[in-house]
């Protein structure tokens, strides 16, 4: 409404809230068109964050100099600001091991983003314990009783056994199911069994071949280990993985950029579509 009133004045200088402001008609018109395209100003959270954090006037006509928010969105904005300390969670009860300080920060950060439905890419170098950070996150969620559905973990075949062993070692209370091999379940039988477990582990090869079976479950989370495997956004494997329904998404990779920046874009498009 303010922009429409300003546009109707047809003068180069106006007083707005006690300050003189130069009006450029083409910029004001562009701003009005921006609002009209979005149902009179309605924005999704991701659109609002994009506008507030990116200095791009191609869409808005005039610069967006900041965001003001209330409630949980205000909390999210404060947490995304690197100058604001993030609450670090204690090691979850039932975790059999010692989490190093950076691993505490990593799993706390994943839990923080997850609260707001934002997917996280944990890109610690190889050997720094990305696996146990995800295990700690699963234990934390079960203790909070906020998350009860199964997590689907898609990993290279070479590390499936390692994931099984790490789950048994650090979180024996969590139930793990491996979906692989000639005897693997399909259809309703697979769906019933998946719901009885905390984590279902499968492979990138089966993500495409068994996509109809995997898609029959509404997953709590889809997590990718060695997530650089989806660096090509147009492959059948990547498209199959992106089609899976999940409340949240997570990527683990020590090499989020292998060859070009679009590798990272493909991972982020899986994590936070659009």
Short mmCIF file of C-alpha atoms in Angstrom, two decimals:
data_model
loop_
_atom_site.label_atom_id
_atom_site.label_comp_id
_atom_site.label_asym_id
_atom_site.label_seq_id
_atom_site.Cartn_x
_atom_site.Cartn_y
_atom_site.Cartn_z
CA UNK A 1 0.00 0.00 0.00
CA UNK A 2 2.84 2.39 0.80
CA UNK A 3 4.53 1.72 -2.53
CA UNK A 4 1.27 2.34 -4.40
CA UNK A 5 0.78 5.68 -2.60
CA UNK A 6 4.35 6.72 -3.36
CA UNK A 7 3.98 5.75 -6.99
CA UNK A 8 0.81 7.81 -7.32
CA UNK A 9 2.57 10.99 -6.14
CA UNK A 10 4.59 11.29 -9.38
CA UNK A 11 7.21 13.53 -7.73
CA UNK A 12 10.99 12.99 -7.47
CA UNK A 13 11.31 13.64 -3.72
CA UNK A 14 8.93 12.55 -0.95
CA UNK A 15 9.03 12.55 2.84
CA UNK A 16 8.73 9.05 4.31
CA UNK A 17 8.74 8.62 8.10
CA UNK A 18 10.56 11.89 8.63
CA UNK A 19 13.18 11.39 5.91
CA UNK A 20 13.43 12.75 2.39
CA UNK A 21 13.65 9.93 -0.15
CA UNK A 22 14.40 10.08 -3.86
CA UNK A 23 11.77 8.29 -5.94
CA UNK A 24 12.74 6.55 -9.16
CA UNK A 25 9.50 5.60 -10.91
CA UNK A 26 10.90 2.51 -12.66
CA UNK A 27 12.15 1.07 -9.34
CA UNK A 28 8.85 1.70 -7.56
CA UNK A 29 6.92 0.07 -10.41
CA UNK A 30 9.22 -2.95 -10.27
CA UNK A 31 8.64 -3.26 -6.52
CA UNK A 32 4.86 -3.10 -6.98
CA UNK A 33 5.04 -5.81 -9.65
CA UNK A 34 7.12 -7.94 -7.27
CA UNK A 35 4.38 -7.78 -4.61
CA UNK A 36 1.58 -8.36 -7.11
CA UNK A 37 3.26 -11.54 -8.39
CA UNK A 38 3.30 -12.86 -4.81
CA UNK A 39 -0.32 -12.45 -3.76
CA UNK A 40 0.08 -8.98 -2.30
CA UNK A 41 3.30 -9.67 -0.44
CA UNK A 42 2.90 -13.28 0.72
CA UNK A 43 6.28 -15.06 0.76
CA UNK A 44 7.49 -18.49 1.74
CA UNK A 45 10.21 -18.64 4.40
CA UNK A 46 12.85 -19.61 1.84
CA UNK A 47 11.87 -16.67 -0.40
CA UNK A 48 12.04 -14.25 2.54
CA UNK A 49 15.48 -15.56 3.58
CA UNK A 50 16.72 -15.30 0.00
CA UNK A 51 15.55 -11.70 -0.26
CA UNK A 52 16.95 -10.70 3.11
CA UNK A 53 20.34 -12.38 2.76
CA UNK A 54 21.10 -11.78 -0.92
CA UNK A 55 21.82 -8.27 -2.21
CA UNK A 56 19.94 -8.79 -5.47
CA UNK A 57 17.54 -6.11 -6.71
CA UNK A 58 16.65 -7.81 -10.01
CA UNK A 59 13.43 -9.19 -8.47
CA UNK A 60 12.46 -6.45 -6.03
CA UNK A 61 13.33 -3.28 -7.95
CA UNK A 62 14.61 -1.63 -4.77
CA UNK A 63 17.21 -2.99 -2.33
CA UNK A 64 16.08 -5.06 0.65
CA UNK A 65 18.15 -3.65 3.52
CA UNK A 66 17.10 -6.17 6.16
CA UNK A 67 14.45 -8.41 7.63
CA UNK A 68 12.37 -7.92 10.76
CA UNK A 69 10.77 -11.05 12.15
CA UNK A 70 8.94 -12.33 15.22
CA UNK A 71 8.59 -15.68 16.96
CA UNK A 72 10.40 -18.73 15.64
CA UNK A 73 11.47 -16.96 12.43
CA UNK A 74 13.27 -14.37 14.56
CA UNK A 75 14.99 -17.23 16.41
CA UNK A 76 16.02 -18.76 13.10
CA UNK A 77 17.47 -15.48 11.83
CA UNK A 78 19.48 -15.02 15.01
CA UNK A 79 20.81 -18.56 14.78
CA UNK A 80 21.86 -18.14 11.15
CA UNK A 81 23.81 -15.03 12.09
CA UNK A 82 27.37 -16.19 12.66
CA UNK A 83 27.77 -13.63 15.44
CA UNK A 84 25.10 -15.32 17.58
CA UNK A 85 26.26 -18.31 19.67
CA UNK A 86 24.31 -21.48 18.94
CA UNK A 87 23.08 -23.57 21.85
CA UNK A 88 25.26 -26.66 22.13
CA UNK A 89 23.42 -29.85 23.06
CA UNK A 90 24.80 -32.29 25.62
CA UNK A 91 25.87 -35.74 24.40
CA UNK A 92 22.65 -37.76 24.13
CA UNK A 93 21.89 -40.37 26.75
CA UNK A 94 22.62 -43.84 25.41
CA UNK A 95 25.53 -42.74 23.21
CA UNK A 96 28.39 -45.14 23.94
CA UNK A 97 31.46 -43.08 23.23
CA UNK A 98 32.96 -39.63 23.60
CA UNK A 99 32.01 -36.79 21.27
CA UNK A 100 34.78 -34.31 20.58
CA UNK A 101 33.90 -30.60 20.92
CA UNK A 102 33.61 -30.05 17.15
CA UNK A 103 31.37 -33.13 16.89
CA UNK A 104 29.11 -31.68 19.60
CA UNK A 105 28.91 -28.48 17.56
CA UNK A 106 28.21 -30.43 14.39
CA UNK A 107 25.34 -32.47 15.75
CA UNK A 108 23.91 -29.42 17.59
CA UNK A 109 24.02 -27.46 14.31
CA UNK A 110 22.22 -30.22 12.42
CA UNK A 111 19.56 -30.37 15.14
CA UNK A 112 19.16 -26.57 15.02
CA UNK A 113 18.59 -26.47 11.26
CA UNK A 114 16.31 -29.49 11.45
CA UNK A 115 13.98 -27.66 13.84
CA UNK A 116 13.17 -25.22 11.04
CA UNK A 117 12.95 -27.77 8.25
CA UNK A 118 16.28 -26.79 6.69
CA UNK A 119 18.52 -29.52 5.28
CA UNK A 120 22.16 -29.55 6.37
CA UNK A 121 25.31 -30.51 4.49
CA UNK A 122 27.87 -31.73 7.03
CA UNK A 123 31.15 -31.40 5.12
CA UNK A 124 33.76 -32.37 7.71
CA UNK A 125 36.88 -33.96 6.19
CA UNK A 126 37.12 -37.72 5.94
CA UNK A 127 37.96 -39.33 9.26
CA UNK A 128 36.48 -36.61 11.48
CA UNK A 129 33.41 -38.63 12.49
CA UNK A 130 30.46 -37.55 10.39
CA UNK A 131 28.91 -40.96 11.04
CA UNK A 132 28.77 -40.61 14.81
CA UNK A 133 27.43 -37.06 14.55
CA UNK A 134 24.40 -38.42 12.68
CA UNK A 135 24.07 -41.26 15.20
CA UNK A 136 24.10 -38.71 18.04
CA UNK A 137 21.39 -36.71 16.25
CA UNK A 138 19.16 -39.78 15.93
CA UNK A 139 19.58 -40.61 19.63
CA UNK A 140 18.84 -37.01 20.61
CA UNK A 141 15.62 -37.02 18.59
CA UNK A 142 14.44 -40.33 20.07
CA UNK A 143 15.07 -39.05 23.60
CA UNK A 144 13.14 -35.86 22.87
CA UNK A 145 10.33 -38.01 21.46
CA UNK A 146 9.94 -35.43 18.71
CA UNK A 147 10.92 -37.78 15.91
CA UNK A 148 9.59 -41.30 15.66
CA UNK A 149 9.70 -42.21 11.97
CA UNK A 150 12.55 -44.09 10.26
CA UNK A 151 15.57 -42.46 8.66
CA UNK A 152 16.61 -43.73 5.23
CA UNK A 153 20.39 -43.67 4.81
CA UNK A 154 21.67 -44.03 1.25
CA UNK A 155 25.37 -44.89 1.09
CA UNK A 156 27.93 -46.54 -1.20
CA UNK A 157 27.84 -50.34 -0.91
CA UNK A 158 31.44 -50.31 0.39
CA UNK A 159 30.44 -48.56 3.66
CA UNK A 160 27.11 -50.26 4.44
CA UNK A 161 28.80 -52.76 6.76
CA UNK A 162 30.69 -49.97 8.50
CA UNK A 163 27.44 -48.11 9.18
CA UNK A 164 25.95 -51.25 10.70
CA UNK A 165 28.96 -51.72 12.98
CA UNK A 166 29.06 -48.06 14.03
CA UNK A 167 25.35 -48.08 14.89
CA UNK A 168 25.77 -51.23 17.00
CA UNK A 169 28.86 -49.82 18.71
CA UNK A 170 27.73 -46.27 19.52
CA UNK A 171 23.92 -46.62 19.71
CA UNK A 172 22.88 -50.24 20.36
CA UNK A 173 19.42 -49.05 21.38
CA UNK A 174 18.63 -47.99 17.79
CA UNK A 175 17.15 -50.58 15.43
CA UNK A 176 18.87 -50.87 12.04
CA UNK A 177 17.68 -52.60 8.87
CA UNK A 178 19.78 -53.13 5.73
CA UNK A 179 17.90 -53.03 2.44
CA UNK A 180 20.19 -54.80 -0.02
CA UNK A 181 20.80 -58.16 -1.66
CA UNK A 182 18.65 -60.73 -3.45
CA UNK A 183 16.54 -61.43 -0.34
CA UNK A 184 15.61 -57.81 0.30
CA UNK A 185 11.96 -57.01 0.96
CA UNK A 186 9.67 -55.16 -1.42
CA UNK A 187 6.17 -53.70 -1.51
CA UNK A 188 4.01 -53.69 1.65
CA UNK A 189 6.40 -56.08 3.45
CA UNK A 190 9.24 -53.60 3.05
CA UNK A 191 7.06 -50.71 4.22
CA UNK A 192 5.94 -52.59 7.34
CA UNK A 193 9.49 -53.56 8.31
CA UNK A 194 10.92 -50.11 7.60
CA UNK A 195 8.47 -48.53 10.05
CA UNK A 196 9.72 -50.83 12.81
CA UNK A 197 13.30 -49.55 12.56
CA UNK A 198 15.07 -46.31 13.42
CA UNK A 199 17.33 -46.48 10.37
CA UNK A 200 17.09 -48.26 7.03
CA UNK A 201 20.38 -48.45 5.13
CA UNK A 202 20.37 -48.83 1.36
CA UNK A 203 22.67 -48.01 -1.55
CA UNK A 204 22.84 -45.50 -4.39
CA UNK A 205 22.34 -48.26 -6.95
CA UNK A 206 19.07 -49.34 -5.32
CA UNK A 207 17.85 -45.77 -4.89
CA UNK A 208 16.92 -45.83 -8.58
CA UNK A 209 16.11 -49.53 -9.05
CA UNK A 210 13.93 -49.78 -5.90
CA UNK A 211 12.56 -46.24 -6.02
CA UNK A 212 8.88 -47.39 -5.98
CA UNK A 213 9.47 -49.41 -2.80
CA UNK A 214 11.49 -46.68 -1.08
CA UNK A 215 8.88 -44.09 -2.08
CA UNK A 216 6.12 -46.08 -0.35
CA UNK A 217 7.44 -44.90 3.04
CA UNK A 218 7.02 -41.37 4.42
CA UNK A 219 10.52 -41.06 5.82
CA UNK A 220 11.38 -38.93 8.81
CA UNK A 221 14.66 -38.15 7.09
CA UNK A 222 16.58 -39.09 3.97
CA UNK A 223 20.32 -38.91 4.64
CA UNK A 224 23.07 -39.32 2.05
CA UNK A 225 26.56 -40.54 2.91
CA UNK A 226 29.23 -39.60 0.36
CA UNK A 227 26.64 -37.16 -0.98
CA UNK A 228 28.89 -36.16 -3.88
CA UNK A 229 27.29 -39.18 -5.58
CA UNK A 230 24.42 -36.85 -6.56
CA UNK A 231 26.69 -34.12 -7.95
CA UNK A 232 25.08 -34.56 -11.38
CA UNK A 233 21.53 -33.23 -10.92
CA UNK A 234 20.13 -34.78 -14.13
CA UNK A 235 21.00 -38.46 -13.61
CA UNK A 236 18.23 -41.00 -12.97
CA UNK A 237 19.85 -41.82 -9.61
CA UNK A 238 19.80 -38.19 -8.42
CA UNK A 239 16.23 -37.62 -9.63
CA UNK A 240 15.06 -40.80 -7.89
CA UNK A 241 16.63 -39.70 -4.60
CA UNK A 242 15.19 -36.20 -4.84
CA UNK A 243 11.71 -37.66 -5.41
CA UNK A 244 11.63 -39.45 -2.04
CA UNK A 245 9.27 -37.94 0.55
CA UNK A 246 10.89 -36.95 3.84
CA UNK A 247 10.29 -34.45 6.61
CA UNK A 248 13.97 -33.50 6.55
CA UNK A 249 17.11 -34.16 4.54
CA UNK A 250 20.78 -34.45 5.37
CA UNK A 251 23.99 -34.79 3.35
CA UNK A 252 27.36 -36.06 4.60
CA UNK A 253 30.37 -35.50 2.36
CA UNK A 254 34.02 -34.61 2.75
CA UNK A 255 34.08 -33.37 -0.87
CA UNK A 256 30.95 -31.26 -1.53
CA UNK A 257 32.76 -29.74 -4.52
CA UNK A 258 34.67 -32.35 -6.54
CA UNK A 259 34.98 -30.73 -9.94
CA UNK A 260 32.80 -27.64 -10.18
CA UNK A 261 30.51 -25.46 -8.08
CA UNK A 262 27.42 -27.08 -9.60
CA UNK A 263 28.32 -30.21 -7.59
CA UNK A 264 27.45 -28.29 -4.42
CA UNK A 265 24.34 -26.81 -6.05
CA UNK A 266 23.00 -30.31 -6.75
CA UNK A 267 23.47 -31.31 -3.10
CA UNK A 268 21.82 -28.13 -1.85
CA UNK A 269 18.91 -28.59 -4.26
CA UNK A 270 18.35 -32.02 -2.69
CA UNK A 271 18.56 -30.55 0.83
CA UNK A 272 16.46 -27.42 0.33
CA UNK A 273 14.56 -27.60 -2.98
CA UNK A 274 14.24 -24.22 -4.66
#
